[in-house]
XYZ file of C-alpha atoms in Angstrom:
666
model
C 87.810 235.872 32.575
C 88.187 235.081 28.799
C 87.482 231.809 27.849
C 89.355 229.637 24.742
C 86.559 227.266 23.246
C 87.563 224.228 21.430
C 87.262 224.550 17.688
C 84.504 223.000 16.458
C 86.377 220.781 13.691
C 88.808 219.860 16.657
C 86.002 219.000 18.874
C 84.374 216.779 16.578
C 87.563 214.956 15.844
C 87.892 214.406 19.383
C 84.500 212.619 19.215
C 85.183 210.630 16.541
C 88.671 209.538 18.355
C 86.552 208.407 21.329
C 83.748 206.906 19.449
C 85.869 204.701 17.077
C 88.064 203.564 20.006
C 84.804 201.884 21.567
C 83.969 199.819 18.065
C 85.266 196.511 17.660
C 87.748 195.667 14.863
C 88.802 193.252 12.569
C 92.063 191.390 13.332
C 94.439 193.112 10.711
C 98.468 193.222 10.968
C 99.849 195.533 13.576
C 102.333 197.628 12.295
C 103.949 198.212 15.831
C 105.204 194.397 16.262
C 106.604 193.870 12.971
C 110.847 193.002 13.493
C 112.800 195.812 13.458
C 113.964 194.623 9.778
C 110.768 195.679 8.563
C 110.599 198.932 10.748
C 114.116 200.079 10.869
C 115.863 198.657 8.352
C 113.853 198.580 5.134
C 115.737 198.303 1.856
C 116.357 201.511 -0.007
C 116.971 202.370 -3.730
C 118.250 205.865 -3.267
C 121.855 205.866 -2.224
C 123.063 203.682 -5.133
C 120.156 203.304 -7.546
C 119.299 199.818 -6.555
C 117.993 197.969 -3.705
C 120.304 197.401 -0.792
C 120.263 197.266 2.772
C 120.068 200.716 4.598
C 122.993 199.540 6.940
C 125.152 199.025 3.602
C 124.395 201.958 1.141
C 126.776 204.655 0.653
C 124.920 207.263 2.596
C 122.986 207.931 5.824
C 119.641 206.880 4.465
C 116.363 207.854 6.153
C 112.873 206.356 5.220
C 109.379 207.620 5.722
C 106.876 204.672 4.678
C 103.245 204.908 4.009
C 102.211 204.010 7.317
C 104.129 207.481 8.558
C 102.773 209.327 5.967
C 99.456 208.455 7.205
C 99.751 208.123 10.798
C 101.329 211.869 10.852
C 99.084 213.124 8.168
C 102.069 214.525 5.778
C 99.939 216.002 2.880
C 102.808 216.990 0.464
C 106.187 215.549 0.141
C 107.454 219.116 1.813
C 105.483 218.373 5.133
C 107.332 214.568 5.021
C 110.767 215.828 4.427
C 110.896 218.542 7.288
C 110.197 215.349 9.514
C 113.713 214.034 9.116
C 116.874 214.632 10.489
C 118.641 217.732 9.180
C 115.717 219.002 6.664
C 113.911 222.383 7.169
C 111.502 224.314 4.757
C 111.168 227.727 3.647
C 107.598 228.949 2.475
C 107.126 232.336 -0.074
C 103.506 230.994 -0.522
C 104.370 230.050 -4.016
C 106.699 227.097 -3.356
C 108.597 225.507 -0.603
C 112.460 225.269 -0.695
C 113.913 222.572 1.062
C 117.222 223.059 3.564
C 119.499 220.557 4.280
C 122.343 220.730 7.085
C 122.118 224.369 7.205
C 122.408 224.985 3.446
C 119.425 226.924 1.976
C 120.054 229.716 -0.299
C 117.630 231.992 -0.514
C 116.113 232.257 -4.210
C 117.150 228.596 -4.762
C 114.579 226.565 -6.438
C 115.267 223.090 -4.940
C 117.847 222.554 -7.641
C 120.419 220.837 -5.330
C 118.411 217.883 -4.736
C 117.374 215.385 -7.538
C 114.069 214.071 -6.897
C 112.643 210.962 -8.808
C 109.311 208.709 -8.773
C 110.980 205.102 -9.207
C 113.926 205.891 -10.411
C 112.729 208.478 -12.745
C 114.415 211.945 -12.610
C 111.331 214.668 -11.811
C 113.414 217.918 -11.349
C 112.070 219.845 -14.415
C 114.412 220.782 -17.624
C 114.147 224.284 -17.332
C 114.520 225.325 -13.741
C 115.998 222.211 -12.472
C 113.597 222.568 -9.583
C 112.479 219.555 -7.332
C 108.725 220.265 -6.785
C 107.606 219.660 -3.412
C 104.211 221.181 -2.107
C 100.896 220.612 -3.730
C 102.545 221.454 -7.168
C 104.261 217.549 -7.271
C 102.132 215.241 -9.104
C 101.810 212.508 -6.901
C 99.150 212.274 -3.982
C 100.784 210.973 -1.188
C 98.238 208.167 -0.679
C 100.151 206.788 -3.797
C 103.684 206.611 -1.893
C 104.606 203.155 -0.164
C 107.992 205.088 0.954
C 110.346 208.190 0.866
C 113.914 207.621 0.689
C 116.215 210.257 1.124
C 119.873 209.800 0.927
C 121.745 213.126 1.940
C 125.165 214.185 0.676
C 126.377 214.056 -2.779
C 125.139 211.472 -5.241
C 126.632 212.660 -8.567
C 128.651 209.342 -8.821
C 125.563 208.001 -9.894
C 122.675 210.561 -10.208
C 124.590 213.202 -12.262
C 123.570 217.148 -11.692
C 121.508 218.528 -8.781
C 122.578 215.691 -6.264
C 124.769 218.058 -4.155
C 122.566 218.147 -1.202
C 120.949 214.694 -1.443
C 118.761 212.415 -3.652
C 114.799 212.092 -2.910
C 113.610 208.795 -4.557
C 110.116 208.076 -4.204
C 108.842 204.315 -4.258
C 104.640 204.005 -5.200
C 102.615 201.716 -4.076
C 101.170 198.835 -6.799
C 98.112 197.437 -7.233
C 98.489 194.842 -4.819
C 99.043 197.531 -1.685
C 95.719 199.559 -2.862
C 93.339 196.245 -4.396
C 90.101 197.467 -5.422
C 88.421 200.986 -5.047
C 89.415 203.838 -2.961
C 87.405 206.480 -2.028
C 88.667 209.571 -0.041
C 86.665 212.983 0.421
C 88.103 215.865 2.694
C 87.874 219.024 4.104
C 89.989 221.573 5.446
C 90.729 225.316 6.876
C 90.179 228.275 4.173
C 87.390 226.284 2.355
C 89.760 223.477 1.174
C 88.007 220.337 -0.483
C 89.021 217.752 -2.020
C 88.207 214.112 -3.607
C 90.432 211.415 -4.698
C 89.633 207.848 -5.979
C 91.922 204.988 -6.837
C 91.698 201.498 -8.545
C 94.037 198.738 -8.297
C 93.621 195.150 -9.264
C 96.066 191.863 -10.233
C 94.216 190.393 -13.166
C 95.099 186.330 -13.716
C 97.215 186.709 -16.718
C 99.366 188.406 -14.246
C 99.011 192.334 -15.401
C 98.595 194.707 -12.412
C 97.124 198.205 -12.733
C 96.811 200.669 -10.303
C 95.092 204.049 -11.580
C 94.014 206.957 -9.715
C 92.755 210.676 -9.946
C 92.163 213.461 -7.547
C 91.349 217.062 -7.387
C 91.568 219.845 -4.509
C 90.468 223.440 -4.269
C 91.055 226.235 -1.445
C 89.762 229.716 -1.127
C 92.757 231.055 0.287
C 93.139 233.459 3.369
C 94.627 236.979 4.465
C 98.019 237.931 5.096
C 100.051 241.320 6.471
C 102.981 242.782 5.218
C 104.350 245.164 7.725
C 106.484 246.633 4.775
C 103.205 247.769 2.901
C 101.247 248.637 6.047
C 99.947 252.342 4.706
C 96.407 253.219 4.170
C 96.949 253.369 0.586
C 97.913 249.778 0.765
C 94.949 248.790 2.714
C 97.129 248.633 5.879
C 99.255 245.928 4.271
C 96.755 243.351 4.273
C 96.494 241.090 1.162
C 93.151 239.326 1.362
C 92.293 236.052 -0.040
C 95.735 234.991 -0.801
C 97.429 231.345 -1.061
C 94.561 229.774 -2.523
C 94.724 227.314 -4.990
C 93.152 224.775 -7.446
C 94.688 221.658 -8.523
C 94.218 218.465 -9.974
C 96.661 215.154 -10.451
C 95.965 211.320 -12.523
C 97.964 208.449 -12.057
C 98.381 205.234 -14.071
C 100.819 202.350 -13.548
C 100.376 198.892 -15.336
C 103.065 195.935 -14.926
C 103.474 192.798 -16.525
C 106.191 190.266 -16.271
C 109.759 192.253 -16.809
C 107.401 195.509 -18.035
C 106.713 198.545 -16.425
C 104.448 201.293 -17.778
C 103.994 204.395 -15.366
C 102.822 207.756 -16.585
C 101.576 210.573 -14.010
C 100.767 214.524 -14.156
C 99.100 217.183 -12.259
C 98.281 221.266 -12.893
C 98.422 223.946 -9.709
C 96.940 226.990 -10.621
C 97.526 229.017 -7.273
C 97.182 233.103 -6.255
C 99.590 234.996 -3.967
C 100.150 238.351 -2.618
C 101.759 240.816 -4.803
C 104.480 241.603 -3.348
C 106.751 240.860 -6.219
C 109.079 243.816 -7.444
C 107.078 246.228 -9.712
C 103.757 244.822 -8.750
C 100.711 246.484 -7.655
C 99.889 245.158 -3.695
C 96.340 246.583 -4.261
C 95.681 244.330 -7.024
C 95.760 240.976 -5.166
C 95.988 239.097 -8.959
C 98.884 237.367 -9.106
C 98.791 233.521 -10.511
C 100.886 231.120 -10.616
C 100.367 227.864 -12.795
C 102.476 224.836 -12.648
C 101.617 221.631 -14.892
C 104.150 218.598 -14.891
C 103.794 215.148 -16.743
C 105.736 212.422 -17.239
C 105.512 209.037 -18.463
C 108.117 205.808 -18.396
C 108.565 202.630 -19.890
C 111.004 200.178 -18.022
C 112.055 196.483 -19.106
C 113.809 194.118 -16.745
C 115.369 190.584 -17.498
C 118.113 188.277 -16.268
C 120.350 188.028 -19.158
C 122.579 185.778 -17.400
C 122.974 183.962 -14.033
C 123.584 186.985 -11.221
C 123.276 189.501 -14.321
C 120.367 191.519 -14.742
C 119.694 194.269 -17.826
C 117.456 197.218 -16.880
C 116.540 199.661 -19.250
C 113.937 202.811 -19.283
C 112.754 204.950 -22.078
C 110.552 208.401 -20.684
C 109.285 211.594 -21.853
C 108.093 214.568 -19.686
C 106.494 217.786 -19.826
C 106.201 221.212 -17.906
C 104.730 224.128 -18.127
C 105.130 227.702 -16.030
C 102.845 230.781 -16.347
C 102.961 233.375 -13.912
C 100.927 236.816 -13.929
C 102.135 239.727 -12.009
C 99.792 242.498 -11.994
C 102.072 245.964 -11.882
C 101.382 249.303 -11.503
C 99.736 250.309 -14.838
C 98.106 246.867 -15.928
C 96.288 247.071 -19.326
C 93.605 244.260 -19.866
C 94.956 241.780 -22.632
C 93.029 238.492 -23.335
C 95.164 237.622 -26.099
C 97.506 235.917 -23.631
C 96.351 232.629 -22.519
C 92.992 233.991 -21.432
C 92.625 230.817 -18.970
C 94.857 232.651 -16.647
C 94.431 236.323 -17.151
C 92.385 238.912 -17.409
C 94.633 241.877 -16.501
C 98.433 240.987 -16.723
C 100.681 243.653 -17.112
C 104.053 241.322 -16.758
C 103.930 237.460 -17.662
C 106.058 234.887 -17.459
C 105.514 231.429 -19.731
C 108.025 228.557 -20.182
C 107.570 225.335 -21.563
C 109.799 222.594 -21.616
C 109.607 219.009 -23.021
C 112.269 216.378 -22.671
C 112.916 212.838 -23.507
C 115.165 210.294 -22.141
C 116.944 206.940 -22.205
C 118.845 204.966 -19.749
C 120.166 201.341 -19.893
C 122.422 199.795 -17.379
C 123.566 196.193 -16.356
C 123.476 195.413 -12.423
C 125.533 191.750 -11.877
C 127.103 190.059 -8.911
C 128.568 187.481 -11.215
C 131.936 187.914 -9.696
C 132.359 186.566 -5.947
C 132.524 189.543 -3.531
C 131.355 192.100 -6.305
C 128.251 193.746 -6.860
C 128.811 195.977 -10.308
C 126.379 198.845 -11.793
C 127.698 199.638 -15.631
C 125.176 202.157 -17.081
C 124.484 205.402 -19.346
C 121.740 207.831 -19.588
C 121.125 210.058 -22.669
C 118.643 213.171 -22.627
C 117.464 215.769 -25.426
C 115.745 218.865 -24.860
C 113.507 221.630 -26.077
C 113.012 224.705 -23.910
C 110.882 227.884 -24.409
C 111.249 231.053 -22.339
C 108.964 234.146 -22.384
C 108.600 237.334 -20.564
C 106.484 240.084 -21.556
C 104.526 243.477 -20.905
C 100.858 243.977 -22.643
C 103.118 246.473 -25.013
C 106.895 245.050 -24.868
C 108.359 241.679 -25.857
C 111.376 241.180 -23.247
C 112.107 237.173 -24.241
C 110.721 234.971 -26.520
C 112.957 232.464 -27.382
C 113.540 228.448 -27.771
C 116.641 226.487 -27.100
C 117.710 222.984 -27.758
C 120.232 221.058 -25.673
C 121.192 217.754 -24.842
C 123.643 215.451 -22.007
C 125.011 212.400 -22.266
C 126.370 210.481 -18.887
C 128.508 207.014 -18.125
C 128.758 205.691 -14.897
C 130.416 202.541 -13.092
C 130.073 201.344 -9.639
C 131.613 198.308 -7.692
C 130.561 197.391 -4.327
C 133.747 195.255 -3.171
C 132.813 192.735 -0.003
C 136.045 191.966 1.725
C 134.577 190.179 4.985
C 131.388 189.383 6.380
C 131.401 192.637 8.234
C 133.392 194.895 5.592
C 132.728 196.493 2.204
C 133.974 199.081 0.073
C 131.414 201.098 -2.323
C 133.174 202.853 -5.278
C 131.768 205.215 -7.865
C 132.252 207.968 -10.918
C 129.969 209.351 -13.230
C 130.919 210.980 -16.668
C 128.263 213.793 -17.544
C 128.738 215.414 -20.977
C 126.592 218.567 -22.053
C 126.350 220.833 -25.036
C 126.218 223.688 -23.167
C 129.599 223.417 -21.083
C 131.460 220.785 -21.370
C 131.640 217.834 -18.903
C 132.230 216.810 -15.215
C 133.533 213.713 -13.482
C 132.474 212.891 -9.734
C 133.827 210.189 -7.745
C 132.751 208.533 -4.805
C 133.800 206.122 -2.339
C 132.177 204.625 1.272
C 134.171 202.157 3.424
C 131.468 200.512 5.539
C 131.676 198.183 8.171
C 128.681 195.949 9.787
C 130.527 195.306 13.564
C 129.371 193.512 16.316
C 126.651 194.956 18.764
C 124.606 196.101 16.256
C 127.087 198.899 15.384
C 127.493 199.988 11.746
C 130.414 202.634 10.599
C 130.501 204.377 7.499
C 133.411 206.615 5.774
C 131.798 208.537 3.217
C 133.655 210.737 0.360
C 132.128 212.264 -2.697
C 132.026 215.202 -5.078
C 128.698 216.225 -6.932
C 127.463 219.310 -9.427
C 124.892 221.314 -10.863
C 124.876 222.463 -14.349
C 123.423 225.739 -14.895
C 119.795 225.613 -16.233
C 118.246 227.540 -18.938
C 116.382 229.924 -16.646
C 119.681 230.981 -15.224
C 121.453 231.126 -18.580
C 118.864 232.852 -21.055
C 116.145 234.651 -18.651
C 115.687 238.324 -19.629
C 113.360 240.336 -18.302
C 113.021 244.492 -17.795
C 115.330 244.403 -15.080
C 116.948 241.058 -15.687
C 119.776 240.312 -18.030
C 120.862 236.469 -19.513
C 123.975 235.051 -18.993
C 125.230 232.356 -21.629
C 128.584 231.626 -20.194
C 127.727 230.449 -16.370
C 129.658 227.384 -15.547
C 128.458 223.993 -12.804
C 128.889 224.637 -9.573
C 130.704 222.135 -7.533
C 130.811 220.425 -4.141
C 133.152 217.994 -2.223
C 131.873 216.139 0.955
C 133.138 214.070 3.939
C 131.174 212.456 6.474
C 132.072 209.702 9.111
C 128.440 207.886 10.219
C 128.297 205.368 13.328
C 124.842 203.489 13.417
C 123.486 201.781 16.455
C 121.132 198.979 16.414
C 121.093 196.692 19.549
C 117.479 195.313 19.363
C 114.298 195.342 17.471
C 113.167 198.284 19.546
C 116.083 200.810 19.172
C 118.057 202.630 16.622
C 120.216 205.333 16.619
C 122.578 207.318 14.261
C 125.418 210.228 14.861
C 126.700 211.559 11.554
C 129.982 214.251 11.402
C 130.193 216.283 7.908
C 131.764 218.844 6.058
C 131.160 220.345 3.153
C 132.285 222.948 0.658
C 130.305 224.233 -2.247
C 132.516 226.494 -4.915
C 131.562 228.445 -8.109
C 127.742 228.736 -6.516
C 125.417 229.969 -9.232
C 123.589 233.516 -7.594
C 121.318 236.231 -8.378
C 123.750 239.877 -8.556
C 122.203 242.999 -8.869
C 124.384 244.649 -11.318
C 123.438 248.544 -10.910
C 119.377 247.886 -11.021
C 119.524 244.608 -13.308
C 119.771 240.819 -12.139
C 122.321 238.401 -13.819
C 123.165 235.210 -12.840
C 126.920 234.777 -12.249
C 129.592 231.795 -10.809
C 130.652 233.960 -7.798
C 129.690 232.561 -4.272
C 131.694 229.555 -1.957
C 130.357 228.147 1.144
C 132.035 225.692 3.695
C 129.499 223.893 6.315
C 130.656 221.628 9.088
C 128.293 219.640 11.848
C 127.005 217.126 13.623
C 123.781 215.086 13.567
C 121.886 212.562 15.437
C 118.820 210.592 15.634
C 116.957 208.067 17.632
C 113.979 205.588 17.207
C 112.386 203.723 19.614
C 109.296 201.098 19.869
C 108.057 201.708 23.830
C 105.274 199.596 25.413
C 101.742 198.929 24.328
C 103.323 199.640 20.002
C 103.594 203.503 21.097
C 106.812 204.912 18.720
C 109.177 207.414 19.813
C 111.667 209.475 17.784
C 113.842 212.311 18.266
C 116.571 214.047 16.114
C 119.459 217.194 15.967
C 121.622 218.759 13.995
C 123.985 221.213 14.596
C 126.261 223.116 11.912
C 128.312 226.059 11.169
C 127.945 227.498 7.680
C 129.974 230.066 6.303
C 130.897 232.305 3.381
C 134.567 232.668 2.168
C 134.403 236.350 3.959
C 134.174 234.642 7.069
C 130.180 235.743 7.743
C 127.340 233.167 8.413
C 125.519 231.816 5.312
C 122.439 233.457 4.570
C 119.029 231.247 5.859
C 121.477 228.935 7.405
C 120.213 227.857 11.007
C 122.691 226.855 13.625
C 120.456 224.069 14.724
C 117.239 221.840 14.037
C 115.809 219.423 16.350
C 112.497 217.637 15.733
C 110.508 215.025 18.029
C 107.311 212.780 17.457
C 105.343 210.097 19.566
C 102.385 208.270 18.360
C 100.595 205.744 20.364
C 97.099 204.076 20.830
C 94.140 205.975 22.179
C 92.252 203.246 23.961
C 92.282 200.490 21.297
C 94.324 199.484 18.732
C 91.875 201.136 16.271
C 92.777 205.065 16.874
C 96.057 206.522 17.290
C 97.065 209.900 18.087
C 100.400 211.486 16.845
C 102.041 214.452 18.318
C 105.200 215.609 16.348
C 107.304 219.066 17.155
C 110.080 220.795 15.331
C 112.436 223.553 15.860
C 114.295 225.533 13.351
C 117.105 228.268 15.164
C 117.476 231.990 14.230
C 118.672 232.667 10.363
C 119.448 235.867 8.200
C 117.587 236.706 5.669
C 119.097 238.442 2.293
C 119.773 241.845 4.089
C 121.483 240.246 7.211
C 118.134 240.464 9.358
C 117.129 237.951 12.111
C 114.083 235.551 11.449
C 113.458 234.612 14.599
C 113.891 230.410 16.031
C 110.754 228.611 14.837
C 109.211 226.377 16.799
C 105.550 224.098 15.223
C 103.724 221.522 16.535
C 101.421 219.017 14.656
C 98.616 216.812 16.082
C 96.848 214.108 14.275
C 94.240 211.393 14.803
C 94.095 208.034 12.472
C 91.855 205.226 12.705
C 94.458 202.668 10.964
C 91.735 199.447 11.152
C 88.690 199.460 9.154
C 85.267 200.019 10.391
C 82.810 199.260 7.879
C 85.415 199.961 5.150
C 85.988 203.267 6.441
C 89.052 204.973 8.268
C 89.405 208.286 9.372
C 92.227 211.326 9.743
C 92.088 214.218 11.140
C 95.072 216.303 11.383
C 95.891 220.107 12.989
C 98.971 221.593 11.708
C 100.751 224.523 13.400
C 98.761 223.628 16.799
C 100.098 226.970 18.453
C 99.455 229.186 15.600
C 103.250 230.065 15.226
C 103.328 232.729 12.395
C 107.414 233.159 11.706
C 108.570 235.265 9.053
C 109.719 233.302 6.192
C 112.920 234.352 4.180
C 112.203 235.971 0.714
C 114.583 236.307 -2.165
C 115.322 239.383 -4.468
C 112.280 238.780 -6.832
C 110.628 240.579 -3.938
C 109.958 243.855 -2.421
C 110.828 243.109 1.293
C 113.475 240.618 2.816
C 110.630 238.210 4.925
C 106.769 237.424 4.298
C 104.179 235.625 6.539
C 103.778 232.287 7.086
C 100.154 230.511 7.132
C 99.329 229.745 10.795
C 97.265 226.908 12.019
C 95.129 224.537 9.667
C 93.274 221.574 10.402
C 92.429 219.006 7.468
C 89.921 215.769 7.990
C 89.651 212.718 5.321
C 87.561 209.903 5.166
C 88.707 206.959 3.215
C 85.923 204.153 1.976
C 87.430 200.691 0.784
C 85.229 198.798 -1.249
């Protein structure tokens, strides 16, 4: 009879959990006993760009708190977002791509979500990508909460806010006071180290600083499309390894707030891109992001505040793709390449400014008036050792004006109306309104009727990229969408919270990559219509246990009536966490199910089910706390949808992984 011994790291973690359960602990706040307003009715920013009650926000907002991140062991922003209703991921071993309510176009660079940190947009100016994986330059331990407002947000945020707005609120010096050091180890040679320091000085100055690094050796992946004796049986050895580093600094004093953060990731990936040599596993992807912002806020009159921000940002990308006849060339950025056949390089720098007035001076109204400006310099190149296909620099600018009024008719009902005008040097202008009728009624019920339009401007990559089999198209226009949604929220008491949404959206003039006689070019040619129903329920059970469940059903169709690719008909999530023997040790189990999808060739990708298991010590013993997580507990390796950049339509996914971390506070 075969035996299935418990993996040593898992056995060690279980032993640690039971040992910790017997240790006396200091009395600290029990988060499971906080009132509903603290747990489920957190004030949010993402929907309207100012702080408001989630029940009055013009969106079905979801919130992931710092406590959620720790208890459920989220290591990346993508992992955390995947737990929310209606969201799902696709991973090509280079980047993680987020889908919402059945929409996730294969080859999309997360450019239909807008991602911000404390209100600062972090989509880069070259690809408009929202970075969600390990390349995202902010440690999860620095996050106070993640807010997700699904649906159109262009009336406040402009381009990219088509599927939703993701806003990250970071922790401050009071939250992370003193020194913290957190070493970690994990599967495939993963090791990490993070250190942070926070302090409030007597002068009122608050400073938070952090630095971290991590490294993973990689693992083997099997590609059936390359399963021949000439290509090592289709096995790519030692891939998906990476080295990354991050840094963060924030200083606040009275009305001033300075923040800067950045990171660099150097990643290996299997050589399965078009034209690559599978036998030479030397594909490397480098991403470097850096941001800095200075904010100022003051009350200029009773009930009226002025907010202003200036920022500067930078993004660098480099990709090395080994070809069938590689020639060593150390002249091309020798810190990356040793024998590059084809190489992509991109460098973007952009600077922005924003000013706005937020006023409640008029009875029954909360008015926002604002303007934004951004200027950018963008460089792109693509070359073989002997041929330069692309080497160009472009400059761009955009300016925007927006207004919103939250009009309260009574204690129960309000109307939120907003509009934004964006002017681009490249294609012209776009105007996008939003309306939300919201009623907070008796019995804990809230009803919302929402309508909005959104757009996405073509980016520099889509406009100007050229390579051996790629053409530019500077004549692209913006994508446009319209969405209608009805939401019913239910909060009968401080233990239960539920929500049901019915939605309909239509996307037009989608920018898609088209194969025109062996050469790829971006065109405005796609339209998609989606409709569906989404529900979520959260509960605080006995002994402080917490449970949540959600399900989303959607039907997404192209104009020809066929199902859209990478569009599951349903997603489902469930999670439970509870104390194990004492309030000191908690265990959390989280499961997700994503329905079958179609790949780019309309082949079927089976339904995908995953389970994660996490143990944490929530309170400190001798200023130490521990986390142990097993991701993909049952080692499910469903195929992933791949874009036209790859030689095959489906690729492998990582199997079971574990990670253990200790945090020392002093």
